[in-house]
Amino acid sequence: MTEATQRVTDIGPPHHEKMMPPVIQKNYGKWVSHEILKPGVMVHEAESGDKLYTVRAGSPRLVSIWKLRKFADLADKYCGGHLRFTSRHNAEFLLTDPAGIDPLIADLKAIGHPVGGIGAAITSIVHTQGWVHCHSAATDASGIVKAVMDAIDPYFTGTKKIPGKLRIALACCLNMCGAVHCSDIAILGIHRRPPRTDVGAVGKLCEIPNVVASCPTAAIRPAQKDGASTVEVIEEQCMYCANCYTVCPAMPLNDPVNDGVSIWVGGKVSNARSEPTFSKLAVPYIPNNPPRWPEVVDCVVKLVELWAANARPYERMGEWINRITWPKFFRMAELPFSKEHIDDFKHAGLTFKRSAQLVH
Amino acid sequence: MAELPKTPLLDELEKGPWPSFVTEIKEAAKHKASSRDLLGLLERSYRERLGHWKHGGIVGVLGYGGGVIGRYTDLPQDFPAISHFHTMRINQPPGWFYTSKALRQICDIWEEHGSGLTNMHGSTGDIILLGTTTPELEPTFQALCAVGFDLGGSGSDMRTPSSCVGPARCEWACYDTLGLAHDLTITFQDELHRPMFPYKFKFKCSGCPNDCVAAVARADMSIIGTWRDDIKVDHAKVKEYADKGLDIERTVIRNCPGKCMEWDGATLAIDNSACRKCMHCINVMPKALRPGDDRGATILIGSKAPIVEGALLSSVLIPFWKPEPPYEDLKDLVRTIWDLWAEEGKNRERVGEFIQRVGLGNFLSAIGLDPEAEMVAHPRENPYIFYAVGDKE
Ligand code: SF4
Ligand code: SF4
Ligand code: SF4
Ligand code: SF4
């Protein structure tokens, strides 16, 4: 083994300057304006007059190194050996010569990657690991995302037009790796049964005070079983968040029959027009139906189409709903409104309707 | 190489126009036994509607406490090649820029040491190398360091900071988002690699209020670019938009949250003293309007996902900050907050939850900041006030 002193550590990431193409190094901070030329293609112009063309390609996020090498080949062929990725998993190719745009798009198409997702479009779905790689997943991530993107691909490639931006995100449990809680449409995996506590194992595997403290609704109490310390769950107080399971492997919640997804709408992070806001519950539960979750796909498509048909230019899902009011949204979307839709956690009272301004 | 497992359910996900993650796993499965077992395991999950991963034990590389997520399948007899299948988080270059050479170096290392599968990128921003065994962790790390890459964060540490594309390609960047993210990352290497906080702490740097990296929703400290002076207007270009058919009254004026714009059909007037810096008008007419020249950032604090005490958006801490390298004022503030939170925060309590528990007013006193009206949506409505008077006569 190498001596600890000889190891290189704590070097941090490479500096971005080493990774950026010369046209960006030269014009860093000196861009003046941009224009969307066609779906998935835009041009930025710098003070110097230099132009930078961006071609955005959709990606499934889970990519093999054999695909990444193909991306690298395209970066060599068209972009002087540079590329970048976006915060929503898209790959972006940066060209200085517009003549490369169409051949690049054709090459991307040939390896199965559509171009689009810029401006008034639906871009790739931010998502998480699901059954591919996570222990607490109440549903798969990549599978639902693939099925939904297949259905709304025309909104990515721009063959179908929409009034503004629409951001979809998916998380496979309430841990929400990813900003699903502030998305126009959020698909969220949920458990619906309390943990099945392995009473004998809790004391051995886990710190009891941590397990008790992990529960947001104080549903977990210390207990004794056969002289050993363990915990018990007051099931009526449990809302299946799986936080105890994150802290203690002896409290699994995964359940093939009762797990599934919920759908939330109307959140956003940008400050444009209205302030950032959380998504709100639209559909409390849809059962898991792999491999293609048709009920989830139908629901998302219906919501997208409803919004697209009724929103004003630039109006995001939540802005549209705020204008028409939530009751009207539920009627238009033909979604039942149920007890689950009414908040009962902290500050729930602030979400009650406290006026007589209603649309009848 | 052995044959690929039969995957009738997953095969359904190779149909349709969107690129398929199943195709990616199958490609890797041609080369790697671990990816072949992953394919089989995933098919089983699809059949049983149940995940087959166990909690991570603590694994990592020498001297680091973060950057590796331990992962084990609960079916090691059936899928031995993924009995360990740990994730490595690699700190991305700011703005997610790569040379094809750097990208290939990562690919070569991961072909040699891991499953050949990645996420480009994970939710926090890191390159995710998906799946390897415990003995491969250290050699992978050494190989990555040799080509200039390092691990990102995990657990109760500073997580890998991330930034929007900012000044590298966006005319709206009000500060150097990549520069700040890189500087914070390098300054706080110890906090990134050696978990010692009550829970995770994320930085996200967005160059303008469009907030492309969702800083307001996903970062314990959200640094969002803005400006203080007047929006720059090119009146001729505004006219051009109008002439080309843009309905300025309907799309721009009526959507302005400050109600501070007027359009008489020929000239655009903005009362900048009432502008809320929302970006809408600039987004609609990028060739005609630009953020002003007195640029900086608003610093907000405390956003998080629901676990444990409910989801939070970040709220204003510093209404306007002038970012100037080496950003010592910000780093001092961050250290003060970390010291307080490390001292008084509870286990697994994010800084936003900590502030909710102790109260924003008390938090400000403890870190030595004065309250400002910008920090609240409105002043309190209830009269249960803890007056700060000293002993009375
Ligand atoms: S959202 Fe939950 S289940 Fe999904 S990857 Fe994150 S922690 Fe795992
Ligand atoms: S699942 Fe959540 S609510 Fe239920 S016992 Fe565990 S921590 Fe408490
Ligand atoms: S956050 Fe603003 S500056 Fe950054 S990339 Fe988005 S629009 Fe540009
Ligand atoms: S930035 Fe927003 S608030 Fe300011 S003038 Fe433009 S639309 Fe109005």
CSV table of N, CA and C in Angstrom, one decimal, chain A residues 138-276:
chain,number,residue,atom,x,y,z
A,138,ALA,N,-39.8,3.9,-3.6
A,138,ALA,CA,-41.1,3.4,-3.7
A,138,ALA,C,-41.6,3.1,-5.1
A,139,THR,N,-40.8,3.5,-6.0
A,139,THR,CA,-41.1,3.2,-7.4
A,139,THR,C,-39.8,3.3,-8.2
A,140,ASP,N,-39.8,2.9,-9.5
A,140,ASP,CA,-38.5,3.2,-10.3
A,140,ASP,C,-38.5,4.6,-10.8
A,141,ALA,N,-37.4,5.1,-11.1
A,141,ALA,CA,-37.2,6.4,-11.6
A,141,ALA,C,-37.1,6.4,-13.2
A,142,SER,N,-36.0,5.7,-13.6
A,142,SER,CA,-35.7,5.8,-15.1
A,142,SER,C,-36.8,5.2,-15.9
A,143,GLY,N,-37.5,4.2,-15.5
A,143,GLY,CA,-38.6,3.6,-16.3
A,143,GLY,C,-39.8,4.5,-16.5
A,144,ILE,N,-40.2,5.2,-15.4
A,144,ILE,CA,-41.3,6.2,-15.6
A,144,ILE,C,-40.9,7.3,-16.5
A,145,VAL,N,-39.7,7.8,-16.2
A,145,VAL,CA,-39.2,8.9,-17.0
A,145,VAL,C,-39.1,8.6,-18.5
A,146,LYS,N,-38.6,7.4,-18.8
A,146,LYS,CA,-38.5,7.0,-20.2
A,146,LYS,C,-39.9,6.9,-20.8
A,147,ALA,N,-40.9,6.3,-20.1
A,147,ALA,CA,-42.2,6.2,-20.7
A,147,ALA,C,-42.9,7.6,-20.8
A,148,VAL,N,-42.7,8.5,-19.9
A,148,VAL,CA,-43.3,9.8,-20.0
A,148,VAL,C,-42.6,10.6,-21.1
A,149,MET,N,-41.3,10.5,-21.2
A,149,MET,CA,-40.6,11.3,-22.2
A,149,MET,C,-41.0,10.7,-23.6
A,150,ASP,N,-41.2,9.4,-23.8
A,150,ASP,CA,-41.6,8.9,-25.0
A,150,ASP,C,-42.9,9.6,-25.5
A,151,ALA,N,-43.8,9.8,-24.4
A,151,ALA,CA,-45.1,10.3,-24.7
A,151,ALA,C,-45.1,11.8,-25.0
A,152,ILE,N,-44.2,12.5,-24.4
A,152,ILE,CA,-44.2,14.0,-24.6
A,152,ILE,C,-43.0,14.5,-25.4
A,153,ASP,N,-42.3,13.5,-26.1
A,153,ASP,CA,-41.2,13.8,-26.9
A,153,ASP,C,-41.5,15.0,-27.9
A,154,PRO,N,-42.7,15.1,-28.5
A,154,PRO,CA,-43.0,16.2,-29.4
A,154,PRO,C,-42.8,17.5,-28.8
A,155,TYR,N,-43.0,17.6,-27.5
A,155,TYR,CA,-42.9,18.9,-26.8
A,155,TYR,C,-41.4,19.2,-26.5
A,156,PHE,N,-40.6,18.1,-26.5
A,156,PHE,CA,-39.1,18.3,-26.4
A,156,PHE,C,-38.6,18.8,-27.8
A,157,THR,N,-38.9,18.1,-28.8
A,157,THR,CA,-38.4,18.4,-30.1
A,157,THR,C,-39.0,19.6,-30.8
A,158,GLY,N,-40.1,20.1,-30.2
A,158,GLY,CA,-40.7,21.3,-30.8
A,158,GLY,C,-41.7,21.0,-31.9
A,159,THR,N,-42.0,19.8,-32.2
A,159,THR,CA,-43.1,19.5,-33.2
A,159,THR,C,-44.4,19.9,-32.6
A,160,LYS,N,-44.6,19.9,-31.3
A,160,LYS,CA,-45.8,20.4,-30.7
A,160,LYS,C,-45.4,21.7,-29.9
A,161,LYS,N,-46.2,22.7,-30.0
A,161,LYS,CA,-45.8,24.0,-29.4
A,161,LYS,C,-46.6,24.1,-28.0
A,162,ILE,N,-45.9,24.8,-27.1
A,162,ILE,CA,-46.6,25.1,-25.8
A,162,ILE,C,-46.4,26.5,-25.4
A,163,PRO,N,-47.2,27.0,-24.5
A,163,PRO,CA,-47.2,28.5,-24.2
A,163,PRO,C,-45.9,28.9,-23.5
A,164,GLY,N,-45.2,28.1,-22.8
A,164,GLY,CA,-44.0,28.5,-22.0
A,164,GLY,C,-43.3,27.3,-21.6
A,165,LYS,N,-42.5,27.5,-20.5
A,165,LYS,CA,-41.7,26.4,-20.0
A,165,LYS,C,-42.5,25.5,-19.2
A,166,LEU,N,-42.2,24.2,-19.2
A,166,LEU,CA,-42.8,23.3,-18.3
A,166,LEU,C,-41.8,22.3,-17.8
A,167,ARG,N,-41.6,22.3,-16.5
A,167,ARG,CA,-40.5,21.5,-15.9
A,167,ARG,C,-41.1,20.3,-15.2
A,168,ILE,N,-40.7,19.1,-15.5
A,168,ILE,CA,-41.1,17.9,-14.9
A,168,ILE,C,-40.0,17.3,-14.1
A,169,ALA,N,-40.3,16.7,-12.9
A,169,ALA,CA,-39.2,16.1,-12.1
A,169,ALA,C,-39.8,14.9,-11.5
A,170,LEU,N,-39.0,13.9,-11.2
A,170,LEU,CA,-39.4,12.7,-10.5
A,170,LEU,C,-38.5,12.3,-9.4
A,171,ALA,N,-39.0,12.0,-8.2
A,171,ALA,CA,-38.2,11.4,-7.1
A,171,ALA,C,-38.9,10.2,-6.7
A,172,CYS,N,-38.1,9.1,-6.3
A,172,CYS,CA,-38.7,7.9,-6.0
A,172,CYS,C,-39.1,7.7,-4.5
A,173,CYS,N,-38.8,8.7,-3.7
A,173,CYS,CA,-39.2,8.6,-2.3
A,173,CYS,C,-39.2,10.1,-1.8
A,174,LEU,N,-39.7,10.2,-0.6
A,174,LEU,CA,-39.8,11.6,0.0
A,174,LEU,C,-38.5,12.3,0.3
A,175,ASN,N,-37.4,11.5,0.2
A,175,ASN,CA,-36.1,12.1,0.3
A,175,ASN,C,-35.8,13.1,-0.7
A,176,MET,N,-36.5,12.9,-1.9
A,176,MET,CA,-36.5,13.8,-3.0
A,176,MET,C,-35.1,14.3,-3.4
A,177,CYS,N,-34.2,13.4,-3.8
A,177,CYS,CA,-33.0,13.8,-4.4
A,177,CYS,C,-33.4,14.5,-5.7
A,178,GLY,N,-33.3,15.8,-5.8
A,178,GLY,CA,-33.8,16.5,-7.0
A,178,GLY,C,-34.9,17.5,-6.6
A,179,ALA,N,-35.1,18.6,-7.3
A,179,ALA,CA,-36.0,19.6,-6.9
A,179,ALA,C,-37.4,19.3,-7.3
A,180,VAL,N,-37.9,18.1,-7.0
A,180,VAL,CA,-39.2,17.8,-7.5
A,180,VAL,C,-40.3,18.6,-6.8
A,181,HIS,N,-40.0,19.1,-5.6
A,181,HIS,CA,-41.1,19.8,-4.8
A,181,HIS,C,-41.3,21.2,-5.4
A,182,CYS,N,-40.6,21.7,-6.4
A,182,CYS,CA,-40.9,23.0,-7.0
A,182,CYS,C,-40.9,22.8,-8.5
A,183,SER,N,-41.7,21.8,-9.0
A,183,SER,CA,-41.8,21.6,-10.4
A,183,SER,C,-43.2,21.8,-10.9
A,184,ASP,N,-43.3,22.1,-12.2
A,184,ASP,CA,-44.6,22.3,-12.8
A,184,ASP,C,-45.4,21.0,-12.6
A,185,ILE,N,-44.8,19.9,-12.9
A,185,ILE,CA,-45.4,18.6,-12.6
A,185,ILE,C,-44.3,17.7,-11.9
A,186,ALA,N,-44.6,17.2,-10.7
A,186,ALA,CA,-43.7,16.4,-10.0
A,186,ALA,C,-44.3,15.0,-9.8
A,187,ILE,N,-43.5,14.0,-10.1
A,187,ILE,CA,-44.0,12.6,-9.9
A,187,ILE,C,-43.2,12.1,-8.7
A,188,LEU,N,-43.9,11.7,-7.7
A,188,LEU,CA,-43.2,11.4,-6.4
A,188,LEU,C,-43.6,10.0,-6.0
A,189,GLY,N,-42.6,9.1,-5.8
A,189,GLY,CA,-42.8,7.8,-5.3
A,189,GLY,C,-43.3,7.9,-3.8
A,190,ILE,N,-44.3,7.1,-3.4
A,190,ILE,CA,-44.8,7.1,-2.1
A,190,ILE,C,-45.0,5.7,-1.5
A,191,HIS,N,-44.7,5.5,-0.3
A,191,HIS,CA,-45.1,4.3,0.5
A,191,HIS,C,-46.5,4.6,1.1
A,192,ARG,N,-47.2,3.6,1.4
A,192,ARG,CA,-48.5,3.8,2.1
A,192,ARG,C,-48.8,2.9,3.2
A,193,ARG,N,-47.7,2.2,3.7
A,193,ARG,CA,-47.8,1.3,4.8
A,193,ARG,C,-46.7,1.7,5.8
A,194,PRO,N,-47.0,1.6,7.1
A,194,PRO,CA,-46.0,1.9,8.1
A,194,PRO,C,-44.8,0.9,8.0
A,195,PRO,N,-43.7,1.2,8.6
A,195,PRO,CA,-42.5,0.3,8.6
A,195,PRO,C,-42.9,-1.1,9.2
A,196,ARG,N,-42.3,-2.1,8.7
A,196,ARG,CA,-42.4,-3.5,9.3
A,196,ARG,C,-41.2,-3.6,10.2
A,197,THR,N,-41.4,-3.3,11.4
A,197,THR,CA,-40.2,-3.2,12.3
A,197,THR,C,-39.7,-4.6,12.7
A,198,ASP,N,-38.4,-4.9,12.4
A,198,ASP,CA,-37.8,-6.1,12.9
A,198,ASP,C,-37.4,-5.9,14.3
A,199,VAL,N,-38.4,-6.2,15.2
A,199,VAL,CA,-38.3,-5.8,16.6
A,199,VAL,C,-36.9,-6.2,17.3
A,200,GLY,N,-36.5,-7.5,16.9
A,200,GLY,CA,-35.3,-8.0,17.5
A,200,GLY,C,-34.1,-7.3,17.0
A,201,ALA,N,-34.1,-6.8,15.8
A,201,ALA,CA,-32.9,-6.3,15.1
A,201,ALA,C,-32.6,-4.8,15.4
A,202,VAL,N,-33.7,-4.1,15.8
A,202,VAL,CA,-33.6,-2.6,15.9
A,202,VAL,C,-32.5,-2.3,16.9
A,203,GLY,N,-32.5,-2.9,18.1
A,203,GLY,CA,-31.6,-2.6,19.2
A,203,GLY,C,-30.2,-2.9,18.8
A,204,LYS,N,-30.0,-4.0,17.9
A,204,LYS,CA,-28.7,-4.4,17.5
A,204,LYS,C,-28.1,-3.5,16.4
A,205,LEU,N,-28.9,-3.1,15.5
A,205,LEU,CA,-28.5,-2.4,14.3
A,205,LEU,C,-28.4,-0.9,14.4
A,206,CYS,N,-29.3,-0.4,15.3
A,206,CYS,CA,-29.6,1.1,15.3
A,206,CYS,C,-29.5,1.7,16.7
A,207,GLU,N,-29.2,3.0,16.6
A,207,GLU,CA,-29.3,3.8,17.9
A,207,GLU,C,-30.7,4.2,18.1
A,208,ILE,N,-31.3,3.7,19.2
A,208,ILE,CA,-32.7,3.9,19.5
A,208,ILE,C,-33.1,5.4,19.6
A,209,PRO,N,-32.3,6.2,20.3
A,209,PRO,CA,-32.7,7.6,20.3
A,209,PRO,C,-32.8,8.3,19.0
A,210,ASN,N,-31.8,7.9,18.1
A,210,ASN,CA,-31.8,8.4,16.7
A,210,ASN,C,-33.1,8.0,15.9
A,211,VAL,N,-33.5,6.7,16.1
A,211,VAL,CA,-34.6,6.2,15.4
A,211,VAL,C,-35.9,7.0,15.9
A,212,VAL,N,-36.0,7.1,17.2
A,212,VAL,CA,-37.1,7.9,17.8
A,212,VAL,C,-37.2,9.3,17.3
A,213,ALA,N,-36.0,9.9,17.3
A,213,ALA,CA,-35.9,11.3,16.8
A,213,ALA,C,-36.2,11.5,15.3
A,214,SER,N,-36.0,10.4,14.6
A,214,SER,CA,-36.1,10.6,13.1
A,214,SER,C,-37.5,10.8,12.7
A,215,CYS,N,-38.5,10.5,13.5
A,215,CYS,CA,-39.9,10.5,13.1
A,215,CYS,C,-40.5,11.9,13.2
A,216,PRO,N,-40.9,12.5,12.0
A,216,PRO,CA,-41.5,13.8,12.0
A,216,PRO,C,-42.8,13.9,12.8
A,217,THR,N,-43.5,12.8,12.9
A,217,THR,CA,-44.8,12.9,13.6
A,217,THR,C,-44.8,12.2,15.0
A,218,ALA,N,-43.6,12.0,15.5
A,218,ALA,CA,-43.5,11.3,16.8
A,218,ALA,C,-44.3,10.0,16.9
A,219,ALA,N,-44.2,9.2,15.9
A,219,ALA,CA,-44.9,8.0,15.9
A,219,ALA,C,-44.1,6.8,16.4
A,220,ILE,N,-42.8,7.1,16.7
A,220,ILE,CA,-42.0,6.0,17.2
A,220,ILE,C,-41.6,6.2,18.7
A,221,ARG,N,-41.9,5.1,19.4
A,221,ARG,CA,-41.6,5.2,20.9
A,221,ARG,C,-40.6,4.1,21.2
A,222,PRO,N,-39.7,4.4,22.2
A,222,PRO,CA,-38.8,3.3,22.7
A,222,PRO,C,-39.7,2.3,23.4
A,223,ALA,N,-39.2,1.0,23.3
A,223,ALA,CA,-40.0,-0.1,23.9
A,223,ALA,C,-39.0,-1.2,24.3
A,224,GLN,N,-39.5,-2.1,25.1
A,224,GLN,CA,-38.7,-3.3,25.5
A,224,GLN,C,-39.4,-4.5,25.0
A,225,LYS,N,-38.6,-5.4,24.5
A,225,LYS,CA,-39.1,-6.7,24.1
A,225,LYS,C,-38.1,-7.8,24.6
A,226,ASP,N,-38.7,-8.7,25.3
A,226,ASP,CA,-37.9,-9.8,25.9
A,226,ASP,C,-36.6,-9.3,26.6
A,227,GLY,N,-36.8,-8.2,27.3
A,227,GLY,CA,-35.7,-7.6,28.1
A,227,GLY,C,-34.7,-6.8,27.2
A,228,ALA,N,-34.9,-6.7,25.9
A,228,ALA,CA,-34.0,-5.9,25.1
A,228,ALA,C,-34.7,-4.6,24.6
A,229,SER,N,-33.9,-3.6,24.4
A,229,SER,CA,-34.4,-2.3,23.9
A,229,SER,C,-34.8,-2.4,22.4
A,230,THR,N,-35.9,-1.8,22.1
A,230,THR,CA,-36.3,-1.8,20.7
A,230,THR,C,-37.3,-0.6,20.6
A,231,VAL,N,-38.0,-0.5,19.5
A,231,VAL,CA,-39.0,0.6,19.3
A,231,VAL,C,-40.3,0.0,18.9
A,232,GLU,N,-41.4,0.8,19.1
A,232,GLU,CA,-42.7,0.5,18.5
A,232,GLU,C,-43.2,1.7,17.8
A,233,VAL,N,-44.0,1.4,16.7
A,233,VAL,CA,-44.6,2.4,15.9
A,233,VAL,C,-46.1,2.6,16.2
A,234,ILE,N,-46.5,3.8,16.5
A,234,ILE,CA,-47.9,4.0,16.6
A,234,ILE,C,-48.5,4.2,15.2
A,235,GLU,N,-49.1,3.2,14.7
A,235,GLU,CA,-49.3,3.2,13.2
A,235,GLU,C,-50.3,4.3,12.8
A,236,GLU,N,-51.2,4.7,13.6
A,236,GLU,CA,-52.2,5.8,13.2
A,236,GLU,C,-51.4,7.1,13.0
A,237,GLN,N,-50.2,7.2,13.6
A,237,GLN,CA,-49.5,8.5,13.5
A,237,GLN,C,-48.5,8.5,12.4
A,238,CYS,N,-48.3,7.4,11.7
A,238,CYS,CA,-47.3,7.2,10.7
A,238,CYS,C,-47.8,7.7,9.3
A,239,MET,N,-47.0,8.6,8.7
A,239,MET,CA,-47.4,9.0,7.3
A,239,MET,C,-46.4,8.5,6.3
A,240,TYR,N,-45.7,7.4,6.6
A,240,TYR,CA,-44.9,6.5,5.7
A,240,TYR,C,-43.8,7.3,5.0
A,241,CYS,N,-43.2,8.2,5.7
A,241,CYS,CA,-42.1,9.0,5.0
A,241,CYS,C,-40.8,8.2,4.9
A,242,ALA,N,-40.7,7.1,5.6
A,242,ALA,CA,-39.5,6.3,5.5
A,242,ALA,C,-38.2,6.9,6.1
A,243,ASN,N,-38.4,8.0,6.9
A,243,ASN,CA,-37.2,8.6,7.5
A,243,ASN,C,-36.6,7.6,8.5
A,244,CYS,N,-37.4,6.9,9.2
A,244,CYS,CA,-36.9,5.9,10.2
A,244,CYS,C,-36.1,4.8,9.5
A,245,TYR,N,-36.5,4.4,8.3
A,245,TYR,CA,-35.8,3.4,7.5
A,245,TYR,C,-34.4,3.9,7.1
A,246,THR,N,-34.4,5.2,6.7
A,246,THR,CA,-33.1,5.8,6.4
A,246,THR,C,-32.1,5.7,7.5
A,247,VAL,N,-32.6,5.9,8.7
A,247,VAL,CA,-31.8,5.9,9.9
A,247,VAL,C,-31.5,4.4,10.4
A,248,CYS,N,-32.5,3.5,10.1
A,248,CYS,CA,-32.4,2.2,10.7
A,248,CYS,C,-32.9,1.1,9.7
A,249,PRO,N,-32.0,0.3,9.2
A,249,PRO,CA,-32.3,-0.7,8.2
A,249,PRO,C,-33.3,-1.7,8.7
A,250,ALA,N,-33.6,-1.8,10.0
A,250,ALA,CA,-34.5,-2.8,10.5
A,250,ALA,C,-35.9,-2.3,10.4
A,251,MET,N,-36.2,-1.2,9.7
A,251,MET,CA,-37.5,-0.7,9.6
A,251,MET,C,-38.0,-0.5,8.2
A,252,PRO,N,-37.9,-1.5,7.3
A,252,PRO,CA,-38.2,-1.3,5.9
A,252,PRO,C,-39.7,-1.0,5.6
A,253,LEU,N,-39.9,-0.2,4.6
A,253,LEU,CA,-41.3,0.1,4.2
A,253,LEU,C,-41.7,-0.4,2.8
A,254,ASN,N,-40.7,-0.8,2.0
A,254,ASN,CA,-41.0,-1.1,0.7
A,254,ASN,C,-42.0,-2.2,0.6
A,255,ASP,N,-43.0,-2.0,-0.3
A,255,ASP,CA,-44.2,-2.9,-0.3
A,255,ASP,C,-44.7,-2.9,-1.8
A,256,PRO,N,-44.6,-4.1,-2.4
A,256,PRO,CA,-45.0,-4.2,-3.8
A,256,PRO,C,-46.5,-3.9,-4.1
A,257,VAL,N,-47.3,-4.1,-3.1
A,257,VAL,CA,-48.8,-3.9,-3.4
A,257,VAL,C,-49.2,-2.4,-3.1
A,258,ASN,N,-48.6,-1.8,-2.1
A,258,ASN,CA,-49.1,-0.5,-1.7
A,258,ASN,C,-48.3,0.7,-2.1
A,259,ASP,N,-47.0,0.4,-2.5
A,259,ASP,CA,-46.2,1.5,-3.0
A,259,ASP,C,-46.7,2.0,-4.4
A,260,GLY,N,-46.4,3.3,-4.7
A,260,GLY,CA,-46.8,3.8,-6.0
A,260,GLY,C,-46.3,5.2,-6.1
A,261,VAL,N,-47.0,6.0,-7.0
A,261,VAL,CA,-46.6,7.4,-7.2
A,261,VAL,C,-47.8,8.4,-6.9
A,262,SER,N,-47.4,9.6,-6.6
A,262,SER,CA,-48.3,10.7,-6.4
A,262,SER,C,-47.9,11.7,-7.4
A,263,ILE,N,-48.9,12.6,-7.8
A,263,ILE,CA,-48.5,13.7,-8.8
A,263,ILE,C,-48.9,15.0,-8.2
A,264,TRP,N,-47.9,15.9,-8.4
A,264,TRP,CA,-48.0,17.3,-7.8
A,264,TRP,C,-47.8,18.3,-8.9
A,265,VAL,N,-48.5,19.4,-8.8
A,265,VAL,CA,-48.4,20.4,-9.9
A,265,VAL,C,-48.2,21.8,-9.4
A,266,GLY,N,-47.7,22.7,-10.3
A,266,GLY,CA,-47.8,24.1,-10.1
A,266,GLY,C,-46.6,24.7,-9.3
A,267,GLY,N,-45.5,24.0,-9.2
A,267,GLY,CA,-44.3,24.6,-8.5
A,267,GLY,C,-43.4,25.2,-9.5
A,268,LYS,N,-42.5,26.1,-9.1
A,268,LYS,CA,-41.5,26.7,-9.9
A,268,LYS,C,-40.4,27.2,-9.1
A,269,VAL,N,-39.2,27.3,-9.6
A,269,VAL,CA,-38.0,27.9,-8.9
A,269,VAL,C,-37.7,29.3,-9.4
A,270,SER,N,-37.9,29.6,-10.7
A,270,SER,CA,-37.5,30.8,-11.3
A,270,SER,C,-38.3,32.0,-10.6
A,271,ASN,N,-37.7,33.2,-10.6
A,271,ASN,CA,-38.4,34.3,-10.1
A,271,ASN,C,-39.2,35.1,-11.2
A,272,ALA,N,-39.2,34.6,-12.4
A,272,ALA,CA,-39.8,35.3,-13.5
A,272,ALA,C,-41.3,35.4,-13.2
A,273,ARG,N,-41.8,36.6,-13.2
A,273,ARG,CA,-43.2,37.0,-12.9
A,273,ARG,C,-43.6,36.7,-11.5
A,274,SER,N,-43.9,35.4,-11.2
A,274,SER,CA,-44.3,35.1,-9.8
A,274,SER,C,-43.2,34.5,-9.0
A,275,GLU,N,-43.3,34.5,-7.7
A,275,GLU,CA,-42.2,34.0,-6.9
A,275,GLU,C,-42.1,32.5,-6.9
A,276,PRO,N,-40.9,32.0,-6.5
A,276,PRO,CA,-40.8,30.5,-6.5
A,276,PRO,C,-41.8,29.9,-5.5
